[in-house]
XYZ file of C-alpha atoms in Angstrom:
651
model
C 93.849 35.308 -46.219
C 95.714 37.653 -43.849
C 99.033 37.050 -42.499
C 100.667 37.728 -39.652
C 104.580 37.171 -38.450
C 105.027 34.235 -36.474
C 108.275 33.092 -34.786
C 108.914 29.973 -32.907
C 108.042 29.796 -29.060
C 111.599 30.567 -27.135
C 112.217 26.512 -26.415
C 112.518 25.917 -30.238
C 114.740 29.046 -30.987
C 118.267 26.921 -30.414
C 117.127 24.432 -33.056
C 115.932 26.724 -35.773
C 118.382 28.937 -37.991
C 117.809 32.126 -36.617
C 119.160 34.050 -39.524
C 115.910 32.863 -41.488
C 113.256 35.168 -42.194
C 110.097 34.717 -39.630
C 107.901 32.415 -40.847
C 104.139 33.274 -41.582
C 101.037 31.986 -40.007
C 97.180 32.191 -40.196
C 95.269 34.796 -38.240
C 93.400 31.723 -36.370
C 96.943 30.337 -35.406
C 97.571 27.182 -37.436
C 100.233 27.040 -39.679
C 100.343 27.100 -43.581
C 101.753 24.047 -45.595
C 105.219 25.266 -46.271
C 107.791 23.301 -48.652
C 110.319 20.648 -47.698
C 113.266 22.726 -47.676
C 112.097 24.936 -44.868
C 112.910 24.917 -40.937
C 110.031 22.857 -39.631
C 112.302 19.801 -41.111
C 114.817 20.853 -38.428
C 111.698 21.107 -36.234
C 110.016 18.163 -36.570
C 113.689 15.871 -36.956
C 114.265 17.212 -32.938
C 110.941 16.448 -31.811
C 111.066 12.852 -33.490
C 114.613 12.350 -32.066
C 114.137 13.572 -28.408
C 112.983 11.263 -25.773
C 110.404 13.975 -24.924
C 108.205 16.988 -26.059
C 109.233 20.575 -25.162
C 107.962 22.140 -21.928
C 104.327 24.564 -22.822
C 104.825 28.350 -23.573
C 102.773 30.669 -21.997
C 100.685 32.683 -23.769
C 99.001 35.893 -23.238
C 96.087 37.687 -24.482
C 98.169 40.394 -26.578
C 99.906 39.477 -29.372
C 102.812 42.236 -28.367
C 102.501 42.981 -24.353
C 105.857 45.087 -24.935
C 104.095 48.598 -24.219
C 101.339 47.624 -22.289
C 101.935 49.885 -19.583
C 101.476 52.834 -22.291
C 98.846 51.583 -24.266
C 95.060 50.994 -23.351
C 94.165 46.884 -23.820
C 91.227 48.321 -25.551
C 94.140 49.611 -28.369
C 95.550 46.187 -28.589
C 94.675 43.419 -30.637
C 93.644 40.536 -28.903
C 95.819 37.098 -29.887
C 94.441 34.697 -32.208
C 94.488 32.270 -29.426
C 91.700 34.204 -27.675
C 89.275 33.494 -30.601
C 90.171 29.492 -30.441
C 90.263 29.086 -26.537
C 86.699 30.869 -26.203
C 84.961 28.715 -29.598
C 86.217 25.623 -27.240
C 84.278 26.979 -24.130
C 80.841 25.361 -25.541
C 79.525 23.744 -21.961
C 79.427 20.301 -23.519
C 80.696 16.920 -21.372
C 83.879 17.410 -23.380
C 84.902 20.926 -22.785
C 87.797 20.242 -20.265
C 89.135 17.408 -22.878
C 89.038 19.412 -25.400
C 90.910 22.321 -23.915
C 93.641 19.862 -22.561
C 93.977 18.361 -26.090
C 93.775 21.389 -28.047
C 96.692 23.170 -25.514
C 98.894 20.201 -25.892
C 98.667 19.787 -29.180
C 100.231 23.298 -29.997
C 102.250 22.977 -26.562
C 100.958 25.807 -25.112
C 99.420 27.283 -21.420
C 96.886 30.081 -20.238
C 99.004 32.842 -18.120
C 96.405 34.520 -15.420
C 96.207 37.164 -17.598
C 94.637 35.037 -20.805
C 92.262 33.621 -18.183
C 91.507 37.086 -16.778
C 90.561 38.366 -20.356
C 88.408 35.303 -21.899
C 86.578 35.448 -18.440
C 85.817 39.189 -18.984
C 85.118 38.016 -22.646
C 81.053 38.746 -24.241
C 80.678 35.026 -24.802
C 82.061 33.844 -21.677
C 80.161 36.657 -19.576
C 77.080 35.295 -20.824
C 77.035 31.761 -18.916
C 78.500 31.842 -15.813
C 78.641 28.352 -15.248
C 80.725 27.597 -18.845
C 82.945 30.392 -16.642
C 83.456 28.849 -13.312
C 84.532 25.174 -15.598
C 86.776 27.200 -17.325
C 88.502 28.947 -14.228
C 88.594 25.252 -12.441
C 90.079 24.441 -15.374
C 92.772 26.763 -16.151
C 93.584 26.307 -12.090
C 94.970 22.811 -12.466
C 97.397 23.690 -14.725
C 100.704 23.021 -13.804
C 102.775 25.717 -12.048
C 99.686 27.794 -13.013
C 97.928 30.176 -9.865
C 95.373 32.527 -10.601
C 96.218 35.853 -10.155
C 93.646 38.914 -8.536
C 92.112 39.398 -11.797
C 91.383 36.312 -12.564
C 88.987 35.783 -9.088
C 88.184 39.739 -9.874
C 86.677 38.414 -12.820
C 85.092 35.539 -12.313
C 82.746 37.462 -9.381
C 81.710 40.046 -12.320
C 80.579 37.225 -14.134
C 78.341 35.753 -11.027
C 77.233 39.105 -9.317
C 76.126 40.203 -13.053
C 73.711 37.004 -13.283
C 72.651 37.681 -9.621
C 74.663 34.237 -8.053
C 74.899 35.426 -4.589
C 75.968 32.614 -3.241
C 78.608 31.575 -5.716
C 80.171 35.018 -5.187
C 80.481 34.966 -1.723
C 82.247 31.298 -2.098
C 84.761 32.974 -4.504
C 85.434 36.033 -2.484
C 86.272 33.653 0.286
C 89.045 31.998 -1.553
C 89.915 35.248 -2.768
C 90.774 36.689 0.480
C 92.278 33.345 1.624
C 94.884 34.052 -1.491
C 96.011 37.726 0.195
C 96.697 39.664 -2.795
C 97.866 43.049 -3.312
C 95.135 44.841 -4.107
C 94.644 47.236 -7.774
C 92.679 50.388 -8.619
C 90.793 48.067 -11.693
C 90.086 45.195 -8.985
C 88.903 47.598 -6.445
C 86.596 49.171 -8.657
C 85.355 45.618 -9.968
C 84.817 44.437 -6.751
C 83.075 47.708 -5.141
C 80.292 47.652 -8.356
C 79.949 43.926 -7.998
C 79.276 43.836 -4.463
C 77.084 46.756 -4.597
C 74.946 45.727 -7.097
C 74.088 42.313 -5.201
C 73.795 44.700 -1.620
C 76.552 42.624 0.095
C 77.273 45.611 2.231
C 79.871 43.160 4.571
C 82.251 42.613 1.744
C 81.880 46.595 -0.063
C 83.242 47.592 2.978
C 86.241 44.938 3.432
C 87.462 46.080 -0.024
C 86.944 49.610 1.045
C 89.322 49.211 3.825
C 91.534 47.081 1.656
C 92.497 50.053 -0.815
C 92.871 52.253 2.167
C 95.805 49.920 3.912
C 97.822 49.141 0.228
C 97.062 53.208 -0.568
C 94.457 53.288 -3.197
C 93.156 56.550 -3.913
C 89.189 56.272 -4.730
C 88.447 57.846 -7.746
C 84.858 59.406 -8.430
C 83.457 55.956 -10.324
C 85.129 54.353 -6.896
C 82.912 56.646 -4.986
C 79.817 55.914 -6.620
C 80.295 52.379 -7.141
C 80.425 52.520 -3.498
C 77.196 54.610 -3.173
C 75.270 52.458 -5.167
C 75.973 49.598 -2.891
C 74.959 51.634 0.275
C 71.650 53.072 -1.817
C 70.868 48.888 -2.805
C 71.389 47.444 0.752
C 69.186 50.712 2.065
C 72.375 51.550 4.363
C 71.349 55.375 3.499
C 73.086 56.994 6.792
C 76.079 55.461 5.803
C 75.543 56.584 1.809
C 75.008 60.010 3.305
C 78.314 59.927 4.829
C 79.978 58.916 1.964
C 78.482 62.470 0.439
C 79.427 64.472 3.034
C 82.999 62.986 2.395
C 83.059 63.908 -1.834
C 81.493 67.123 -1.038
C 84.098 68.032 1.629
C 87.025 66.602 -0.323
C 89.115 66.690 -3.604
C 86.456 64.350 -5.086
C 82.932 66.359 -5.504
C 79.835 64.658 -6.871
C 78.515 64.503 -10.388
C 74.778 63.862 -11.881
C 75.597 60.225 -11.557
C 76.175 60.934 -7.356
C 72.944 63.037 -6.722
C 70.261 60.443 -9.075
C 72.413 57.608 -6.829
C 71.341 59.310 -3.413
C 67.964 60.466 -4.634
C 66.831 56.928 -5.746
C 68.175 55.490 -2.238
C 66.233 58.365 -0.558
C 63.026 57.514 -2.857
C 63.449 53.863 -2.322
C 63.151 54.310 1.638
C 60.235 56.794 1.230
C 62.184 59.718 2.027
C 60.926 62.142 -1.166
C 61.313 65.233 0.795
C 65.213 64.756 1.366
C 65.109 63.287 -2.427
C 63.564 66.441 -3.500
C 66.276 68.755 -1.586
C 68.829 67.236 -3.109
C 67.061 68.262 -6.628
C 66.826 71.908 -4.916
C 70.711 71.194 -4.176
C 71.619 70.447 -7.791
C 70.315 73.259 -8.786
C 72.096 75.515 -6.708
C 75.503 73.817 -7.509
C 74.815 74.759 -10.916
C 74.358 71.086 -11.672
C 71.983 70.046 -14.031
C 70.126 67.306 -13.332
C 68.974 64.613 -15.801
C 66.021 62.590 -17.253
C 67.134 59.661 -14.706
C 66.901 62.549 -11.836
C 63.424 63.690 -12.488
C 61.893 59.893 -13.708
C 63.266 58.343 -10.474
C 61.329 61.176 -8.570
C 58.209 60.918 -10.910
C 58.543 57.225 -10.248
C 58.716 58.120 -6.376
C 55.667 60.580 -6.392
C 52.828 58.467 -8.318
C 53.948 55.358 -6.161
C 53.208 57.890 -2.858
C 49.771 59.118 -5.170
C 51.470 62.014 -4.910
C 50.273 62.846 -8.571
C 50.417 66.699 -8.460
C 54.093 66.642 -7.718
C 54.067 64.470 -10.674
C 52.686 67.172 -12.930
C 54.719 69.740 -11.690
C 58.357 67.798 -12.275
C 57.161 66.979 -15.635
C 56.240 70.379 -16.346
C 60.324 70.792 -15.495
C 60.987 68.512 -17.421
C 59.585 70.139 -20.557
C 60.742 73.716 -19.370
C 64.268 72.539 -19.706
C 63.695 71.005 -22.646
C 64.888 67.636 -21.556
C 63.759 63.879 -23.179
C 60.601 62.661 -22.100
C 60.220 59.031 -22.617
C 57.164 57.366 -22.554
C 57.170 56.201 -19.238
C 57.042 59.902 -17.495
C 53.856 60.099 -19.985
C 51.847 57.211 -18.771
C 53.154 57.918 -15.039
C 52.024 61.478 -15.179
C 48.829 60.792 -17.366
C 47.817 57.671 -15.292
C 48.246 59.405 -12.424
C 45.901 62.579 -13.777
C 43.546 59.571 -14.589
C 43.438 58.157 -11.423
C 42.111 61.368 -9.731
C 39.736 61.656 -12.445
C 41.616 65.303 -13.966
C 40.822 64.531 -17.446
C 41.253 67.975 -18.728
C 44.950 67.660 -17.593
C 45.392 64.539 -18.368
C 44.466 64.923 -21.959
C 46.388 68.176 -22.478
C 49.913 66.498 -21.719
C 48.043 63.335 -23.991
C 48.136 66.036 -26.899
C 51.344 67.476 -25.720
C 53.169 64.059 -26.329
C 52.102 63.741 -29.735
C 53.465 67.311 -30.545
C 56.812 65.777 -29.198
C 56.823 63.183 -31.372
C 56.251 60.510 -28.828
C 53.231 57.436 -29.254
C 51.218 56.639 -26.852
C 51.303 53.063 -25.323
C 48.448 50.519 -24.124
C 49.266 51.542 -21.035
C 48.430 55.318 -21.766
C 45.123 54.172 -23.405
C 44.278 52.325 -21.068
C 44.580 55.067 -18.691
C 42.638 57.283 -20.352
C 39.431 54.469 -20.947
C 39.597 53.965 -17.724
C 39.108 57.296 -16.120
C 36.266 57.825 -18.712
C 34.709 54.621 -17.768
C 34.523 55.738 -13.999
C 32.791 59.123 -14.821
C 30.496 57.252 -16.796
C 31.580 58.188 -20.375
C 31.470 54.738 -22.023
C 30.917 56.601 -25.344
C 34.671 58.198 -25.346
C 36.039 55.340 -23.711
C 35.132 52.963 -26.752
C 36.236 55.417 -28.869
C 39.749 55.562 -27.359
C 39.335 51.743 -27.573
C 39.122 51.937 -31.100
C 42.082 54.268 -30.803
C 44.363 52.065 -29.934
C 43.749 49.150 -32.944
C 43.413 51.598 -35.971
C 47.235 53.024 -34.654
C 48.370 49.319 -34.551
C 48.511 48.688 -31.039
C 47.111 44.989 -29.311
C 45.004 45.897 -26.202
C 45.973 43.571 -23.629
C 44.637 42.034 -20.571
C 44.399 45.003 -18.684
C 42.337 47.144 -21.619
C 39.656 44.588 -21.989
C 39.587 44.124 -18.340
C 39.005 48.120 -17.828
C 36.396 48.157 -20.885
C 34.586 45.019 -19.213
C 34.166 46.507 -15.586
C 32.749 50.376 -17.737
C 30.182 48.483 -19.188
C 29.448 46.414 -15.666
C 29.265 49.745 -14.271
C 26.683 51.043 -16.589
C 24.310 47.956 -16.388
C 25.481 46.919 -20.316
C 25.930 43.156 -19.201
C 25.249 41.349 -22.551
C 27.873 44.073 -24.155
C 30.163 43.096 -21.302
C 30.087 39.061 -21.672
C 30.426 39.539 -25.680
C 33.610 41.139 -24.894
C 34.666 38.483 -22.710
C 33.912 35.973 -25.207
C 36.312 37.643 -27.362
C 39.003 37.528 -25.115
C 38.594 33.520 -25.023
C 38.271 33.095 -28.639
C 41.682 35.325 -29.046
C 43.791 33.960 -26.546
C 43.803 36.981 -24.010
C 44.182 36.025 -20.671
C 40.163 36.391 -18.892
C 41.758 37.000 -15.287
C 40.017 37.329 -11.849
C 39.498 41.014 -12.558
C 36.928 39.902 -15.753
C 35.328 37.906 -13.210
C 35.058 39.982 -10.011
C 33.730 43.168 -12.920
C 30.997 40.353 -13.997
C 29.912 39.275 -10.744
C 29.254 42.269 -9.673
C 27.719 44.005 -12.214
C 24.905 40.665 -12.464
C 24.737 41.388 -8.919
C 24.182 45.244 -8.609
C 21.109 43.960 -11.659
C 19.380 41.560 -8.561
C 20.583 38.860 -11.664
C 22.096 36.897 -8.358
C 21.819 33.241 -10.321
C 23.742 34.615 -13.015
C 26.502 35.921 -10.559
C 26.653 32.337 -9.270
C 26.762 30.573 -12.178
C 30.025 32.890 -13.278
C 31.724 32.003 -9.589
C 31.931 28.420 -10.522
C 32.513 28.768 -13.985
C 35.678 31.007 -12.867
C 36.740 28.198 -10.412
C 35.769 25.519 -12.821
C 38.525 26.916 -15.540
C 41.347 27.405 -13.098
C 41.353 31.167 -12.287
C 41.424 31.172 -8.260
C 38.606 33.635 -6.861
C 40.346 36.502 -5.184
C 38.987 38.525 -2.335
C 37.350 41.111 -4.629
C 34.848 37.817 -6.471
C 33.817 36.855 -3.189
C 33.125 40.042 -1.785
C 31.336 40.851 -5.461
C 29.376 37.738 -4.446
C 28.897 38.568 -1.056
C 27.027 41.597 -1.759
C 25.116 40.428 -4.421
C 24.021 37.255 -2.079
C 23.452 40.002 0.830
C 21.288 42.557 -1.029
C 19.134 39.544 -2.111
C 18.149 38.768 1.277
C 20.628 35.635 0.863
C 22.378 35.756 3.959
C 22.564 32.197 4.784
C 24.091 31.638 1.245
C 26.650 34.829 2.021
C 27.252 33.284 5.115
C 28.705 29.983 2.958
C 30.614 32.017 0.540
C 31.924 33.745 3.872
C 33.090 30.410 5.480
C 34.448 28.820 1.730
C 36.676 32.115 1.789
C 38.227 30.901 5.206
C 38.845 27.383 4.309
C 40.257 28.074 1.028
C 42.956 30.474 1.997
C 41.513 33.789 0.962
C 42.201 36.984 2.823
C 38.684 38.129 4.690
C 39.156 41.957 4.588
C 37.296 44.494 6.189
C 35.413 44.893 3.168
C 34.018 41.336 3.434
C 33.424 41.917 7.280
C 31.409 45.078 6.462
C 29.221 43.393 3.586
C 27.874 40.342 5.832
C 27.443 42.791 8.631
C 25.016 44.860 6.605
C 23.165 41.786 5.754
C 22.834 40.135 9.107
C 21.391 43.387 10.223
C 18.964 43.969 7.119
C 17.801 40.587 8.356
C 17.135 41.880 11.840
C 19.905 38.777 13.425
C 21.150 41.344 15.467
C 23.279 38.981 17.900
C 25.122 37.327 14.865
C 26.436 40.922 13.609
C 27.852 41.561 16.721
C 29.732 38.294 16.926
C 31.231 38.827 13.200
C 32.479 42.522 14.358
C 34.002 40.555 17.140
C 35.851 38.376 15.030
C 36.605 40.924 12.961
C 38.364 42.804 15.643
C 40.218 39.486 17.145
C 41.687 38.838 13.613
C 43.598 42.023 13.702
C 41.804 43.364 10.535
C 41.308 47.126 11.484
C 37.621 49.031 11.073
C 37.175 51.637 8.935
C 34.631 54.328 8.880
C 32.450 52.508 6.276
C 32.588 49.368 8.518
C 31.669 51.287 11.839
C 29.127 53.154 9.655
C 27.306 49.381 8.977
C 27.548 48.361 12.507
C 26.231 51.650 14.223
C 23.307 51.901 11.546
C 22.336 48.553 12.352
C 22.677 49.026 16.508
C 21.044 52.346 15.608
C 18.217 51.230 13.865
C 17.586 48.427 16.447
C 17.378 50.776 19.434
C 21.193 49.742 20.612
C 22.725 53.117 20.428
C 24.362 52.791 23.800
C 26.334 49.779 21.959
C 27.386 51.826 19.475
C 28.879 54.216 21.496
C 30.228 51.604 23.895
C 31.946 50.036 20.982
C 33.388 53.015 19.252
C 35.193 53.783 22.588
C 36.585 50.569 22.271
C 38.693 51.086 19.190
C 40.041 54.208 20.682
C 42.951 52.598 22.634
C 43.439 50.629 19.655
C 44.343 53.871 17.823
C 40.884 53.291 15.254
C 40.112 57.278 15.288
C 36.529 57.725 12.988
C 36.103 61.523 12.922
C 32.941 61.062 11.740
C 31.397 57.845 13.862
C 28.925 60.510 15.393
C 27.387 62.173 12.741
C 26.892 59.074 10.565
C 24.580 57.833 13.784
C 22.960 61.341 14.287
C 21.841 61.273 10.658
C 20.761 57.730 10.487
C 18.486 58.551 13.728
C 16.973 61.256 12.044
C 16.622 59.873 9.090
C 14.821 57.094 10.638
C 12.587 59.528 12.335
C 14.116 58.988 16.194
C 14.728 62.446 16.618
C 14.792 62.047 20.380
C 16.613 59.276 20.537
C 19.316 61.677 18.297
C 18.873 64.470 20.916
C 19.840 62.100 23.928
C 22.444 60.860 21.887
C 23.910 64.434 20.788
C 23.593 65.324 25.004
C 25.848 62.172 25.431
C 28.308 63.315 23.327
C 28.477 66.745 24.722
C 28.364 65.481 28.421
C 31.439 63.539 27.999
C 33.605 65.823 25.788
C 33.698 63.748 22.848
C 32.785 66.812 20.893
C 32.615 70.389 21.137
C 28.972 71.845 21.662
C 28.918 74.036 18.664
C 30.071 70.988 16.310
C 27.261 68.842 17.743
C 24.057 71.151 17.215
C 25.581 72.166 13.298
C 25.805 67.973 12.959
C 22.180 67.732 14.326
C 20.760 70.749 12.270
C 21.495 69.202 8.938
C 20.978 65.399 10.104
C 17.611 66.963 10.828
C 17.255 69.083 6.929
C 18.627 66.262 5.314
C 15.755 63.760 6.950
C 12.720 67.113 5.739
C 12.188 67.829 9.264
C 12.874 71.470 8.519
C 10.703 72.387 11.767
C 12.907 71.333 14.063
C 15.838 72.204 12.050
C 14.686 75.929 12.200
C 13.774 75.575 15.898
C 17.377 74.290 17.313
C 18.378 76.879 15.054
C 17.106 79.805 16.614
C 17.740 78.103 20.344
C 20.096 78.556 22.816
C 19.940 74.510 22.773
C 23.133 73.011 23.265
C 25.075 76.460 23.524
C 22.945 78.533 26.014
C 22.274 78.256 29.410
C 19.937 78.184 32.152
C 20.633 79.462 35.643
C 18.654 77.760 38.414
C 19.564 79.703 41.688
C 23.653 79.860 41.561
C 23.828 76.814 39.195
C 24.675 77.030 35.653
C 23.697 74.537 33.581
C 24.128 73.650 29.880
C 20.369 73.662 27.967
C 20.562 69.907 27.088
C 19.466 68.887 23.222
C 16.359 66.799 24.630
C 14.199 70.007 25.736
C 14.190 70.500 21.568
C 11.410 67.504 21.503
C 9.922 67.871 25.457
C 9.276 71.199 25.198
């Protein structure tokens, strides 16, 4: 076993012979049996013989503090007392006891800076409430106060676990305590704070190292920055720049991917992605963090060719590419359906040496499934278990709603018996992909029957089941039953979107109940939910088709002071009057438009010559054509007047 010296605490040094040789003790502090003849005789004869035990020596966490000043702690070796004190910090009912018995038994007391270390301490970092006992503790010893690392400390050990409120308590009672502050505390305290966003007290220490003469150093500076960047206080983060790039102090990589996530975070990519433009023209090269916070920026923004084109910097300057910049750029390539691309930088990642995840599988079955290639989307499938990956959730999910989407239904619920049988989660998403695919196949009962069965289980119908549902019930001339789902949505909490609004629309006007469509759209509008073009698109069809057109317009003039802008309002009712062979009720319409300058004259006849190709009435199509309708004129006497759409069927 290894030795080291040990020598008597200073209160025993008048009893012992001090021309003896140090005695030895174990590295774990206890002492070795030594023979009869030696000093602890003298030791133990004064402590029998004295009416009371020697006052506690302080100990701190250095065996030899003598050159501390010169020496980095990390150089030292740490006391074998620091190894005993922590084993006794085990969170039981006893803890406390156990530390009072095991410090009187070998007389001894934490200094501030023993406390200060076995707080900063792995094992004691770990549980933060083992932590605030111990501190509690080690403050009711006698003559004892805690000194500015100690409370420094301690508020590491909370902010790193998140305990807002047990750090702010602390801080109070720190600044209660008025203590000189240190370059290590300020630094502490500045990263603590920022991490948890407590902007209030950031700045207090700020100030603090200003009045005792602190110098910030660059980790001071973007300690500080990442506080600003997590509380979204970007003006005053930008200041802080200004300041390092004006002063002794410039910014590193670590500065720039700090101010580019905080401009990211508060959707300011442009200014994130001139401060890329900035690095470059420092001569600063920036890292993978730079260019995966801005990937991470772009695809949330479906900003996906941005995506491509950082990533293609990425590999220029030969930089890491972990996996995630693969499955944000490929999922993103996915999403808008660019499979050539998509599998190019799939190939490309396998040439770096890089796997793909689920998640990039996934992708990739996905996008297939949605341009109808089931064939290479199984395949891919199959992919991922001969390479030793588990599909999760989300795979089986995507392969369920391809083959919903191609009609293969029996294919589809085989699947989702698997998932059952093989404990993987069957989700709302399984469901809502079912649904609708029975109900796209008129298999409406079917549809049904999987609604309950989904509530039945436990997984809570979202919006996207009961609009599945909806439609199904609609198309099946089931409107009264849609009607019931519609209500059952209400009373049980679930968001009515415009989507559903738009679906039972359609089918109160398939059923000619005109006056009940209305009243919905009315609703519609006085819950706040906001039309879109495919939801004006059902209601002017419907008013269309049952000779309301006036409505139509009447209403669409409506949403315009509500800011609702649908570019395209007129020529969806144009074409659906054409289509529906009311060509002059199209021509008064188009003459309405013009009239009132909702439209320019020019736009109006080009809408009205192909709502008129598109229905086969190529006639008429060639006969506006080769009119002056709607663009010539007509003098009668000194009046100019406009040759109105109508004379295309009077005439």
């Amino acid at each position: 076993m290894r030795r080291v010296l040990w020598r008597p605490p200073s209160h025993l040094s008048a009893i012992l012979h001090l021309s003896q040789p140090p005695l030895t003790c174990n590295c774990d502090g206890s002492v070795p049996k030594l023979g009869r003849t030696t000093c602890f005789t003298s030791i133990f004869r004064w402590v029998f013989m004295s009416s009371s035990l020697p006052p506690p020596e302080w100990i701190d966490p250095f065996v030899d503090l003598s050159d501390l000043a010169s020496r980095s702690c990390q150089n030292l070796n740490p006391s074998p007392w620091v190894h005993q004190i922590i084993s006794l910090l085990d969170g039981s009912s006893k803890m406390e006891s156990n530390l009072d018995s095991f410090c009187h038994k070998f007389l001894i007391k934490l200094s501030p800076s023993f406390v200060s270390f076995v707080l900063r301490s792995t094992e004691v970092q770990k549980n933060p409430h083992v932590a605030w006992r111990f501190f509690i503790w080690a403050g009711k010893q006698k003559k004892y106060t805690h000194n500015i690392e100690s409370y420094v400390s301690l508020i590491d050990v909370f902010s790193a676990h998140g305990d807002l409120d047990r750090v702010k308590f602390v801080f109070t009672k720190f600044t209660e305590m008025r203590f000189l502050m240190t370059v290590h505390s300020s630094n502490s305290l500045i990263k603590s704070f920022g991490s948890l966003g407590m902007v209030e007290e950031l700045l207090w220490v700020w100030r603090k190292m200003k009045e005792n003469g602190i110098e910030p150093s660059l980790f001071t500076y973007n300690f500080l920055l990442n506080g600003l960047v997590n509380s979204k206080f970007i003006e005053s983060a930008e200041r802080v720049f200004d300041v390092m790039e004006n002063g002794k102090i410039g910014p590193d990589v670590v500065t720039y991917n700090t101010m580019i996530k905080g401009y990211c975070e508060v959707g300011k990519t442009q200014k994130a992605f001139e401060k890329l433009r900035d690095m470059e023209l420092r001569n600063m090269a920036p890292d993978k963090i730079t260019y995966m916070t801005l990937i991470q920026a772009c695809y949330a923004e479906g900003n996906f060719d941005s995506c491509l084109g950082l990533y293609h910097e990425m590999d220029e300057k030969c930089l890491e590419i972990p996996s995630h910049v693969f499955s944000l750029v490929i999922g993103g390539l996915c999403k808008e359906e660019k499979l050539v691309e998509a599998y190019s930088i799939f190939e490309n990642m396998f040439e770096k040496g890089c796997k793909a995840n689920v998640a990039i599988y996934t992708a990739l079955i996905d996008a297939n499934a949605k341009c109808g290639n089931m064939r290479e989307a199984m395949l891919l499938f199959d992919r991922i278990k001969k390479e030793g990956l588990a599909p999760d959730e989300v795979t089986y999910g995507v392969i369920v709603n391809g083959l919903c989407k191609s009609g293969r239904m029996d294919e589809a619920m085989d699947f989702m018996e698997f998932c059952r049988g093989n404990a993987v989660a069957v989700n709302a998403m399984f469901y809502s992909s079912l649904i609708d695919g029975f109900g796209k196949l008129g298999r409406v009962d079917e549809a049904e029957k999987l609604f309950e069965e989904m509530v039945q289980k436990g997984c809570p119908p979202d919006s996207y089941c009961y609009n599945a549902l909806n439609d199904a019930l609609a198309k099946c001339s089931k409107i009264d039953e849609a009607l019931t789902v519609f209500k059952r949505m209400e009373m049980e909490g679930c968001d009515q979107t415009v989507y559903t609004f738009t679906i039972i629309i359609s089918g109160l006007f398939r059923e000619h109940r005109t006056e009940e469509a209305l009243e919905l759209w009315d609703v519609m509008i006085d819950k706040g939910i906001t039309p879109t073009a495919a939801a004006f698109r059902a209601l002017s069809i419907g008013l269309c088709l049952s000779g309301k057109v006036a409505r139509a317009c009447k209403i669409l003039d409506e949403l315009a002071p509500m800011g609702v802008i649908l570019e395209t309002a007129f020529e969806d009712m144009l074409n659906i009057l054409c289509k529906a062979g009311r060509v002059k009720e199209a021509c008064k319409l188009a003459d309405g438009i013009v009239d009132r300058g909702r439209e320019i004259p020019g736009r109006v006849r080009t809408i009205l010559i192909n709502a008129l190709r598109k229905a086969g009435n190529a006639d008429l199509a060639l006969k506006l054509m080769h009119s002056k309708i709607g663009i010539g004129y007509d003098r009668m006497g000194s009046i100019k007047r406009r040759v109105k759409f109508r004379i295309l069927v009077e005439s």
